[in-house]
CSV table of C-alpha atoms in Angstrom, one decimal:
chain,number,residue,atom,x,y,z
Y,23,MET,CA,23.3,-18.1,19.2
Y,24,THR,CA,20.7,-19.7,17.0
Y,25,ASP,CA,18.3,-17.6,14.9
Y,26,THR,CA,15.3,-18.6,17.0
Y,27,THR,CA,17.1,-17.7,20.3
Y,28,LYS,CA,18.0,-14.3,18.8
Y,29,LYS,CA,14.4,-13.6,17.8
Y,30,ILE,CA,13.1,-14.6,21.2
Y,31,GLY,CA,15.8,-12.5,23.0
Y,32,LEU,CA,15.0,-9.4,20.9
Y,33,PHE,CA,11.3,-9.6,21.5
Y,34,ALA,CA,11.9,-10.3,25.2
Y,35,ILE,CA,14.1,-7.2,25.5
Y,36,VAL,CA,11.3,-5.0,24.0
Y,37,GLY,CA,8.7,-6.7,26.2
Y,38,LEU,CA,10.9,-6.1,29.3
Y,39,MET,CA,11.3,-2.4,28.3
Y,40,ILE,CA,7.5,-2.1,28.2
Y,41,VAL,CA,7.1,-3.8,31.6
Y,42,LEU,CA,9.8,-1.5,33.1
Y,43,THR,CA,7.8,1.5,31.7
Y,44,GLY,CA,4.8,0.2,33.7
Y,45,VAL,CA,6.8,-0.3,36.9
Y,46,MET,CA,8.8,2.9,36.8
Y,47,GLN,CA,6.2,5.3,35.2
Y,48,SER,CA,2.7,3.9,35.0
Y,49,TRP,CA,0.8,0.9,33.6
Y,50,ASN,CA,-1.4,3.3,31.7
Y,51,THR,CA,1.6,4.6,29.8
Y,52,ALA,CA,2.9,1.1,29.2
Y,53,LEU,CA,-0.4,-0.1,27.8
Y,54,GLN,CA,-0.7,2.9,25.6
Y,55,ILE,CA,2.8,2.2,24.2
Y,56,LEU,CA,1.7,-1.5,23.7
Y,57,ASN,CA,-1.4,-0.6,21.8
Y,58,MET,CA,0.3,1.9,19.5
Y,59,GLY,CA,3.1,-0.5,19.1
Y,60,LEU,CA,0.7,-3.2,17.9
Y,61,ILE,CA,-0.8,-0.7,15.4
Y,62,SER,CA,2.7,0.4,14.3
Y,63,ALA,CA,3.7,-3.2,13.8
Y,64,ILE,CA,0.7,-3.7,11.4
Y,65,MET,CA,1.7,-0.6,9.4
Y,66,ALA,CA,5.3,-1.9,9.2
Y,67,LEU,CA,3.9,-5.3,7.9
Y,68,GLY,CA,2.1,-3.5,5.1
Y,69,VAL,CA,5.2,-1.5,4.1
Y,70,ASN,CA,7.4,-4.7,4.4
Y,71,LEU,CA,5.0,-6.4,2.0
Y,72,GLN,CA,5.6,-3.7,-0.6
Y,73,TRP,CA,9.3,-3.0,0.0
Y,74,GLY,CA,10.6,-6.3,1.5
Y,75,PHE,CA,8.7,-8.5,-1.0
Y,76,ALA,CA,8.7,-6.4,-4.1
Y,77,GLY,CA,11.1,-3.5,-3.7
Y,78,LEU,CA,8.4,-0.9,-4.2
Y,79,PHE,CA,9.4,2.4,-2.6
Y,80,ASN,CA,6.1,3.8,-1.3
Y,81,VAL,CA,6.4,7.1,0.7
Y,82,GLY,CA,2.7,7.7,0.6
Y,83,ILE,CA,1.9,5.6,3.6
Y,84,MET,CA,0.3,8.5,5.4
Y,85,GLY,CA,-2.4,8.8,2.8
Y,86,PHE,CA,-3.5,5.1,3.1
Y,87,VAL,CA,-3.5,5.3,6.9
Y,88,ALA,CA,-5.7,8.5,6.7
Y,89,LEU,CA,-8.1,6.7,4.4
Y,90,GLY,CA,-8.5,4.0,7.0
Y,91,GLY,CA,-9.3,6.6,9.6
Y,92,LEU,CA,-11.9,8.2,7.2
Y,93,ALA,CA,-13.5,4.8,6.8
Y,94,THR,CA,-14.1,4.7,10.6
Y,95,VAL,CA,-16.2,7.8,10.4
Y,96,LEU,CA,-18.1,6.8,7.3
Y,97,VAL,CA,-19.0,3.4,8.6
Y,98,SER,CA,-19.5,3.8,12.4
Y,99,THR,CA,-21.1,7.3,12.9
Y,100,ASP,CA,-24.8,7.8,12.7
Y,101,PRO,CA,-26.3,9.0,9.4
Y,102,LEU,CA,-27.6,12.6,9.4
Y,103,PRO,CA,-31.0,12.6,7.5
Y,104,GLU,CA,-31.2,16.4,7.4
Y,105,ALA,CA,-27.9,16.6,5.6
Y,106,TRP,CA,-28.8,13.8,3.2
Y,107,ASN,CA,-32.1,15.5,2.4
Y,108,ALA,CA,-30.4,18.9,2.0
Y,109,GLY,CA,-27.7,17.8,-0.4
Y,110,GLY,CA,-26.3,14.4,0.3
Y,111,TYR,CA,-28.0,12.6,-2.6
Y,112,ARG,CA,-27.0,15.4,-5.0
Y,113,ILE,CA,-23.4,15.0,-3.8
Y,114,LEU,CA,-23.6,11.3,-4.8
Y,115,MET,CA,-25.1,12.2,-8.1
Y,116,ALA,CA,-22.2,14.7,-8.7
Y,117,LEU,CA,-19.6,12.0,-7.9
Y,118,VAL,CA,-21.3,9.6,-10.3
Y,119,LEU,CA,-21.2,12.3,-13.0
Y,120,GLY,CA,-17.5,12.9,-12.3
Y,121,ALA,CA,-16.8,9.2,-12.6
Y,122,ALA,CA,-18.9,8.9,-15.8
Y,123,THR,CA,-16.9,11.8,-17.3
Y,124,ILE,CA,-13.6,10.1,-16.7
Y,125,ILE,CA,-14.9,6.8,-18.1
Y,126,ALA,CA,-16.2,8.5,-21.2
Y,127,ALA,CA,-12.9,10.2,-21.7
Y,128,ILE,CA,-11.1,6.8,-21.4
Y,129,LEU,CA,-13.4,5.1,-23.8
Y,130,THR,CA,-13.0,7.9,-26.3
Y,131,TYR,CA,-9.3,7.6,-26.1
Y,132,ARG,CA,-9.4,3.9,-26.7
Y,133,ARG,CA,-11.9,3.8,-29.5
Y,134,MET,CA,-11.1,6.8,-31.6
Y,135,ALA,CA,-8.1,6.9,-33.9
Y,136,LYS,CA,-5.1,9.0,-32.9
Y,137,GLY,CA,-5.4,12.6,-34.1
Y,138,LYS,CA,-6.8,16.0,-33.6
Y,139,ALA,CA,-10.4,14.7,-33.6
Y,140,ARG,CA,-9.7,12.4,-30.6
Y,141,THR,CA,-7.9,15.2,-28.7
Y,142,LEU,CA,-10.8,17.6,-29.3
Y,143,ALA,CA,-13.5,15.0,-28.4
Y,144,MET,CA,-11.7,14.2,-25.1
Y,145,LEU,CA,-11.2,17.9,-24.3
Y,146,VAL,CA,-15.0,18.6,-24.9
Y,147,ILE,CA,-16.0,15.7,-22.7
Y,148,LEU,CA,-13.7,16.6,-19.9
Y,149,VAL,CA,-14.6,20.4,-19.9
Y,150,LEU,CA,-18.3,19.8,-20.1
Y,151,GLY,CA,-18.2,17.0,-17.6
Y,152,PHE,CA,-16.2,19.2,-15.1
Y,153,PHE,CA,-18.6,22.1,-15.3
Y,154,LEU,CA,-21.7,19.8,-15.0
Y,155,TYR,CA,-20.0,18.1,-12.0
Y,156,ARG,CA,-19.4,21.4,-10.3
Y,157,TRP,CA,-22.9,22.7,-11.1
Y,158,VAL,CA,-24.4,19.8,-9.2
Y,159,PHE,CA,-21.7,19.4,-6.5
Y,160,ASP,CA,-21.1,22.9,-5.2
Y,161,PRO,CA,-24.7,23.8,-4.2
Y,162,ALA,CA,-25.1,20.4,-2.6
Y,163,VAL,CA,-22.0,20.8,-0.5
Y,164,GLU,CA,-23.0,24.2,0.7
Y,165,ALA,CA,-26.4,22.9,1.7
Y,166,VAL,CA,-24.9,20.0,3.7
Y,167,GLU,CA,-22.3,22.1,5.4
Y,168,ALA,CA,-25.0,24.6,6.5
Y,169,ILE,CA,-26.8,21.9,8.6
Y,170,ASN,CA,-25.8,22.4,12.2
Y,171,PRO,CA,-22.1,23.2,11.4
Y,172,ALA,CA,-21.1,23.6,15.1
Y,173,VAL,CA,-21.4,19.9,15.7
Y,174,ALA,CA,-22.1,18.3,12.2
Y,175,GLY,CA,-22.0,19.9,8.8
Y,176,ASN,CA,-21.3,16.6,7.2
Y,177,ILE,CA,-23.3,13.6,5.8
Y,178,GLY,CA,-22.5,11.3,8.7
Y,179,GLY,CA,-21.9,7.6,8.4
Y,180,LEU,CA,-23.8,4.3,8.1
Y,181,GLY,CA,-24.3,3.7,11.8
Y,182,LEU,CA,-22.7,0.2,11.6
Y,183,PRO,CA,-20.5,-1.5,14.2
Y,184,VAL,CA,-17.1,0.1,14.4
Y,185,LEU,CA,-15.3,-3.2,14.0
Y,186,LEU,CA,-16.7,-3.4,10.4
Y,187,ALA,CA,-14.8,-0.1,9.7
Y,188,TRP,CA,-11.4,-1.9,10.0
Y,189,PRO,CA,-11.8,-4.2,6.9
Y,190,VAL,CA,-13.7,-1.3,5.2
Y,191,GLY,CA,-10.6,0.9,5.9
Y,192,GLY,CA,-8.5,-1.8,4.2
Y,193,LEU,CA,-10.8,-1.9,1.2
Y,194,LEU,CA,-10.9,1.9,0.9
Y,195,ALA,CA,-7.1,2.1,1.0
Y,196,ALA,CA,-6.9,-0.8,-1.5
Y,197,GLY,CA,-9.2,1.0,-3.9
Y,198,ALA,CA,-7.0,4.1,-3.7
Y,199,ALA,CA,-3.9,1.9,-4.2
Y,200,TRP,CA,-5.4,0.4,-7.4
Y,201,ILE,CA,-6.1,3.8,-8.9
Y,202,ILE,CA,-2.6,5.0,-7.9
Y,203,GLY,CA,-0.9,1.8,-9.0
Y,204,LYS,CA,-2.6,1.8,-12.5
Y,205,THR,CA,-1.1,5.3,-12.9
Y,206,ALA,CA,2.3,5.2,-11.2
Y,207,LEU,CA,3.6,1.7,-11.0
Y,208,GLY,CA,5.0,2.0,-14.5
Y,209,LEU,CA,7.3,4.8,-13.2
Y,210,ARG,CA,10.9,4.3,-12.1
Y,211,SER,CA,11.3,3.8,-8.3
Y,212,ASP,CA,12.3,7.4,-7.5
Y,213,TYR,CA,9.4,8.7,-9.6
Y,214,LEU,CA,7.0,6.3,-7.9
Y,215,ALA,CA,8.2,7.6,-4.5
Y,216,ILE,CA,7.5,11.2,-5.6
Y,217,ALA,CA,4.1,10.3,-7.0
Y,218,THR,CA,3.0,8.4,-3.9
Y,219,LEU,CA,4.1,11.2,-1.6
Y,220,GLY,CA,2.2,13.8,-3.7
Y,221,ILE,CA,-1.0,11.7,-3.7
Y,222,ALA,CA,-0.8,11.2,0.0
Y,223,GLU,CA,-0.7,15.0,0.5
Y,224,ILE,CA,-3.7,15.3,-1.9
Y,225,VAL,CA,-5.6,12.8,0.3
Y,226,ILE,CA,-4.9,14.8,3.5
Y,227,ALA,CA,-5.7,18.1,1.8
Y,228,MET,CA,-9.1,16.6,0.7
Y,229,MET,CA,-9.9,15.4,4.2
Y,230,LYS,CA,-9.0,18.8,5.6
Y,231,ASN,CA,-11.0,20.9,3.2
Y,232,GLU,CA,-14.1,18.7,2.3
Y,233,ASP,CA,-16.1,19.4,5.5
Y,234,TRP,CA,-19.2,17.6,4.1
Y,235,LEU,CA,-17.2,14.4,4.2
Y,236,ALA,CA,-15.8,14.2,7.7
Y,237,ARG,CA,-16.0,17.8,9.1
Y,238,GLY,CA,-12.5,18.7,7.8
Y,239,VAL,CA,-10.2,20.4,10.4
Y,240,LYS,CA,-13.2,20.7,12.7
Y,241,ASN,CA,-12.6,17.0,13.5
Y,242,VAL,CA,-15.0,14.2,14.4
Y,243,ILE,CA,-15.0,13.3,18.0
Y,244,GLY,CA,-16.9,10.7,20.1
Y,245,LEU,CA,-16.6,7.9,17.6
Y,246,PRO,CA,-18.2,4.6,18.6
Y,247,ARG,CA,-15.9,2.1,20.3
Y,248,PRO,CA,-15.8,-1.7,20.3
Y,249,VAL,CA,-15.0,-1.7,24.1
Y,250,PRO,CA,-16.9,0.0,27.0
Y,251,TYR,CA,-16.4,3.7,27.8
Y,252,GLU,CA,-14.5,4.3,31.0
Y,253,ILE,CA,-17.4,6.4,32.5
Y,254,ASP,CA,-19.8,3.4,32.0
Y,255,LEU,CA,-17.5,1.1,33.9
Y,256,GLN,CA,-17.0,3.7,36.7
Y,257,GLN,CA,-20.8,3.7,37.1
Y,258,SER,CA,-21.0,-0.1,37.4
Y,259,THR,CA,-21.2,-1.1,41.1
Y,260,ALA,CA,-19.8,-4.6,40.3
Y,261,PHE,CA,-16.8,-3.1,38.5
Y,262,VAL,CA,-16.1,-0.6,41.2
Y,263,ASP,CA,-16.2,-3.3,43.9
Y,264,ARG,CA,-13.8,-5.5,41.9
Y,265,ALA,CA,-11.4,-2.6,41.4
Y,266,THR,CA,-11.5,-1.8,45.1
Y,267,SER,CA,-10.7,-5.4,46.0
Y,268,LEU,CA,-7.6,-5.0,43.8
Y,269,GLY,CA,-6.6,-1.8,45.5
Y,270,LEU,CA,-7.3,0.4,42.5
Y,271,THR,CA,-9.6,3.4,42.1
Y,272,ALA,CA,-12.4,3.0,39.7
Y,273,THR,CA,-10.8,5.6,37.3
Y,274,THR,CA,-7.5,3.8,37.2
Y,275,ALA,CA,-9.1,0.4,36.8
Y,276,SER,CA,-11.4,1.4,34.1
Y,277,THR,CA,-8.6,3.0,32.1
Y,278,LEU,CA,-6.4,0.0,32.4
Y,279,TRP,CA,-9.2,-2.5,31.5
Y,280,VAL,CA,-10.2,-0.6,28.4
Y,281,LYS,CA,-6.6,-0.5,27.2
Y,282,LEU,CA,-6.2,-4.2,27.9
Y,283,LEU,CA,-9.4,-4.9,25.8
Y,284,TYR,CA,-8.0,-2.9,23.0
Y,285,ALA,CA,-4.6,-4.7,23.3
Y,286,GLY,CA,-6.4,-8.0,23.0
Y,287,LEU,CA,-8.3,-6.9,19.8
Y,288,PHE,CA,-5.2,-5.5,18.2
Y,289,THR,CA,-3.1,-8.6,19.0
Y,290,VAL,CA,-5.7,-10.8,17.3
Y,291,VAL,CA,-5.5,-8.6,14.2
Y,292,LEU,CA,-1.7,-8.6,14.2
Y,293,LEU,CA,-1.5,-12.3,14.6
Y,294,ILE,CA,-3.9,-13.0,11.7
Y,295,LEU,CA,-2.1,-10.6,9.4
Y,296,LEU,CA,1.3,-12.0,10.5
Y,297,TRP,CA,0.1,-15.5,9.8
Y,298,MET,CA,-1.2,-14.5,6.4
Y,299,THR,CA,2.0,-12.6,5.4
Y,300,GLN,CA,4.2,-15.5,6.5
Y,301,LYS,CA,2.1,-17.9,4.4
Y,302,ALA,CA,2.4,-15.5,1.4
Y,303,LEU,CA,6.2,-15.2,2.0
Y,304,HIS,CA,6.8,-18.9,1.8
Y,305,SER,CA,4.3,-19.5,-1.1
Y,306,PRO,CA,5.2,-19.7,-4.8
Y,307,TRP,CA,3.7,-16.2,-5.1
Y,308,GLY,CA,6.1,-14.9,-2.4
Y,309,ARG,CA,9.1,-16.6,-4.1
Y,310,MET,CA,8.0,-15.1,-7.4
Y,311,MET,CA,7.7,-11.6,-5.8
Y,312,ARG,CA,11.2,-11.8,-4.4
Y,313,ALA,CA,12.6,-13.0,-7.7
Y,314,ILE,CA,11.0,-10.0,-9.4
Y,315,ARG,CA,12.4,-7.7,-6.7
Y,316,ASP,CA,15.9,-9.1,-7.2
Y,317,ASN,CA,15.9,-9.0,-11.0
Y,318,GLU,CA,13.0,-7.6,-13.0
Y,319,VAL,CA,14.6,-8.2,-16.4
Y,320,ALA,CA,15.1,-11.9,-15.7
Y,321,SER,CA,11.6,-12.3,-14.4
Y,322,GLU,CA,10.1,-10.7,-17.4
Y,323,ALA,CA,12.2,-13.0,-19.6
Y,324,MET,CA,10.7,-15.9,-17.8
Y,325,GLY,CA,7.2,-14.7,-18.7
Y,326,LYS,CA,6.2,-13.0,-15.5
Y,327,ASP,CA,3.9,-9.9,-15.7
Y,328,VAL,CA,6.0,-7.6,-13.4
Y,329,THR,CA,3.6,-4.6,-13.5
Y,330,ARG,CA,0.6,-6.8,-12.6
Y,331,ARG,CA,2.5,-8.4,-9.7
Y,332,HIS,CA,3.6,-5.0,-8.5
Y,333,LEU,CA,0.1,-3.8,-8.5
Y,334,GLN,CA,-1.1,-6.8,-6.5
Y,335,VAL,CA,1.5,-6.4,-3.7
Y,336,PHE,CA,1.0,-2.6,-3.7
Y,337,ILE,CA,-2.7,-3.0,-3.2
Y,338,LEU,CA,-2.2,-5.7,-0.4
Y,339,GLY,CA,0.3,-3.6,1.5
Y,340,SER,CA,-1.8,-0.4,1.3
Y,341,ALA,CA,-4.9,-2.4,2.5
Y,342,ILE,CA,-2.9,-3.4,5.6
Y,343,CYS,CA,-2.0,0.2,6.2
Y,344,GLY,CA,-5.6,1.2,5.8
Y,345,ILE,CA,-6.7,-1.4,8.4
Y,346,ALA,CA,-4.1,0.0,10.8
Y,347,GLY,CA,-5.3,3.5,10.2
Y,348,ALA,CA,-8.9,2.5,11.0
Y,349,MET,CA,-7.7,0.8,14.2
Y,350,MET,CA,-5.8,3.9,15.3
Y,351,THR,CA,-8.8,6.2,14.8
Y,352,THR,CA,-10.9,3.7,16.8
Y,353,LEU,CA,-8.4,3.8,19.6
Y,354,ASP,CA,-8.2,7.6,19.6
Y,355,GLY,CA,-12.0,7.9,19.4
Y,356,GLN,CA,-11.7,10.8,17.0
Y,357,LEU,CA,-10.6,11.7,13.5
Y,358,THR,CA,-8.2,14.7,13.3
Y,359,PRO,CA,-6.9,15.2,9.8
Y,360,GLY,CA,-4.4,17.8,10.9
Y,361,THR,CA,-2.4,15.2,12.9
Y,362,TYR,CA,-1.5,13.2,9.8
Y,363,GLN,CA,2.2,14.1,9.2
Y,364,PRO,CA,4.7,12.4,6.9
Y,365,LEU,CA,7.2,12.3,9.8
Y,366,ARG,CA,5.0,10.1,11.9
Y,367,PHE,CA,3.1,8.1,9.3
Y,368,THR,CA,5.7,7.6,6.6
Y,369,PHE,CA,9.3,8.3,7.8
Y,370,LEU,CA,8.8,6.5,11.2
Y,371,ILE,CA,7.2,3.5,9.6
Y,372,TRP,CA,10.1,3.2,7.2
Y,373,VAL,CA,12.6,3.3,10.1
Y,374,MET,CA,10.6,0.5,11.7
Y,375,VAL,CA,11.0,-1.7,8.6
Y,376,ILE,CA,14.7,-0.9,8.1
Y,377,VAL,CA,15.7,-1.4,11.7
Y,378,GLY,CA,13.6,-4.5,12.2
Y,379,GLY,CA,14.7,-6.2,9.0
Y,380,SER,CA,13.4,-5.5,5.5
Y,381,GLY,CA,12.0,-8.6,3.9
Y,382,ASN,CA,11.4,-10.3,7.3
Y,383,ASN,CA,7.8,-10.1,8.7
Y,384,LEU,CA,8.9,-10.8,12.3
Y,385,GLY,CA,11.6,-8.1,11.8
Y,386,ALA,CA,8.9,-5.6,10.8
Y,387,VAL,CA,6.9,-6.4,13.8
Y,388,LEU,CA,9.9,-6.1,16.1
Y,389,GLY,CA,10.8,-2.7,14.5
Y,390,GLY,CA,7.2,-1.5,15.0
Y,391,PHE,CA,7.4,-2.1,18.8
Y,392,LEU,CA,11.0,-1.0,19.3
Y,393,ILE,CA,10.9,2.2,17.3
Y,394,TRP,CA,7.5,3.3,18.7
Y,395,LEU,CA,8.8,2.6,22.3
Y,396,LEU,CA,11.8,4.8,21.6
Y,397,TRP,CA,9.8,7.5,19.9
Y,398,VAL,CA,7.6,7.8,23.0
Y,399,GLN,CA,10.2,7.5,25.7
Y,400,VAL,CA,13.2,9.4,24.3
Y,401,GLU,CA,11.8,12.8,25.0
Y,402,PRO,CA,11.1,12.4,28.8
Y,403,LEU,CA,14.3,10.5,29.2
Y,404,GLY,CA,16.2,13.2,27.4
Y,405,GLN,CA,14.6,15.8,29.6
Y,406,ALA,CA,15.8,14.0,32.7
Y,407,LEU,CA,19.3,13.5,31.2
Y,408,MET,CA,19.6,17.2,30.4
Y,409,GLN,CA,18.4,18.2,33.8
Y,410,LEU,CA,21.1,16.0,35.3
Y,411,ILE,CA,23.8,17.4,33.0
Y,412,THR,CA,22.8,21.0,33.8
Y,413,TYR,CA,22.2,20.5,37.5
Y,414,GLY,CA,25.2,22.5,38.7
Y,415,MET,CA,24.7,25.4,36.2
Y,416,ALA,CA,23.3,28.8,37.1
Y,417,ASP,CA,19.7,29.3,36.4
Y,418,ASP,CA,20.4,32.3,34.1
Y,419,SER,CA,23.0,30.3,32.1
Y,420,ALA,CA,22.5,30.5,28.3
Y,421,LEU,CA,24.1,27.1,27.9
Y,422,LYS,CA,21.7,25.5,30.4
Y,423,ALA,CA,18.7,27.1,28.6
Y,424,HIS,CA,19.9,25.9,25.3
Y,425,LEU,CA,20.5,22.3,26.5
Y,426,LEU,CA,17.1,22.1,28.1
Y,427,ASP,CA,15.4,23.5,25.0
Y,428,SER,CA,17.2,20.9,22.8
Y,429,THR,CA,15.3,18.0,24.4
Y,430,ALA,CA,12.4,18.8,22.0
Y,431,HIS,CA,14.7,17.5,19.2
Y,432,MET,CA,15.8,14.3,21.0
Y,433,ARG,CA,13.3,12.1,19.1
Y,434,LEU,CA,14.7,13.1,15.7
Y,435,LEU,CA,18.3,12.7,17.0
Y,436,THR,CA,17.6,9.3,18.4
Y,437,MET,CA,15.8,8.0,15.3
Y,438,GLY,CA,18.7,9.1,13.2
Y,439,LEU,CA,21.3,7.6,15.5
Y,440,VAL,CA,19.5,4.3,15.8
Y,441,LEU,CA,19.1,4.1,12.0
Y,442,LEU,CA,22.8,4.9,11.5
Y,443,LEU,CA,23.9,2.3,14.1
Y,444,VAL,CA,21.8,-0.4,12.6
Y,445,LEU,CA,22.9,0.3,9.0
Y,446,ARG,CA,26.5,0.3,10.2
Y,447,PHE,CA,26.5,-2.9,12.3
Y,448,SER,CA,23.5,-4.8,11.0
Y,449,PRO,CA,22.7,-3.4,7.6
Y,450,ARG,CA,20.0,-6.0,6.9
Y,451,GLY,CA,18.2,-5.2,10.1
Y,452,LEU,CA,18.0,-6.8,13.6
Y,453,ILE,CA,16.2,-9.8,12.1
Y,454,PRO,CA,17.4,-10.0,8.6
Y,455,GLU,CA,15.7,-11.8,5.7
Y,456,LYS,CA,16.9,-15.3,5.2
């Protein structure tokens, strides 16, 4: 079997599984799996860029995905003039003061000679800057959060088209990655992992607690969409007549049509990013990154700036994760910070990259589709399997109750089993790096 035939066969198997889901369950479920599979494949591409190209162990993926979701709110929702007049401008002023304090401390550190005077000067700048920042920031936040807190209590967004939020989400994640990278990329790989994990948790904590920004755990719902709302399609006589001619109800037809439109948009984004990452992989830059990954000492001896190159690829991979996060929030139509969990947005993405094939962009895409499909389907299939196994047992059997309750853990068991099987029989993934 040639390499091309193997790739086509693997993608065909995943496509067939999605089609079977539509035939045996519902096309609504199949399209939902397809859409989330496309988004997951984009996340896996971002992680593969960092790990497969450069060997950077980033376990803070969740934070960059969440920043992409935050960008959707800040870009697409309507601005709230009352909130801005009450304290929005003062919040901006406070953030500028905070940034100025940090810059002043950095300049003091660089320009003053080492000694007690420099330490004292930096301490004074940081302490005074902190108290000045909080003196401006806290009253402004209270004023904003007091404006109609039942449905708002935040500053709102820019009211721009939601599609603009996708690249902005990438830029926001890239900016955060630059700050993190300048601090943490000098660390050893295990320390880098710990640092990125901690920073991701800080991002989520900020989104949960800063209500003025995006309502915190009260969530933002009803986000603008790049495709029509189902209710609007159902009220269109032409659409209803077309659905009836196909033997579908207006409700079913509108749901399927909206999901198909999303699938088209997501496919375009995935193909563009896949083309770009493939070009990068086979460029001199990509060969240099893999050389650095395989032997940093030799690369440094050849005059390569390893830290700078690591920063570049770290920013690029994080930006792709931010784009995927903005796409996912757009698909959901809401931002819910409480749903960002490391299991879903870090561990699962790593499983996709490892199973698909680290260092191979097509492998990352395949892993994104396959692992997400299994993640969704394993629990209902496990429930059916346990019901079949316990069919002949008495209803009051403790063993039957235990087996039926264990289906809630089928996802974790399956992910672990798939990972072990792939590492045992195909340690470089289903589509390994050449």
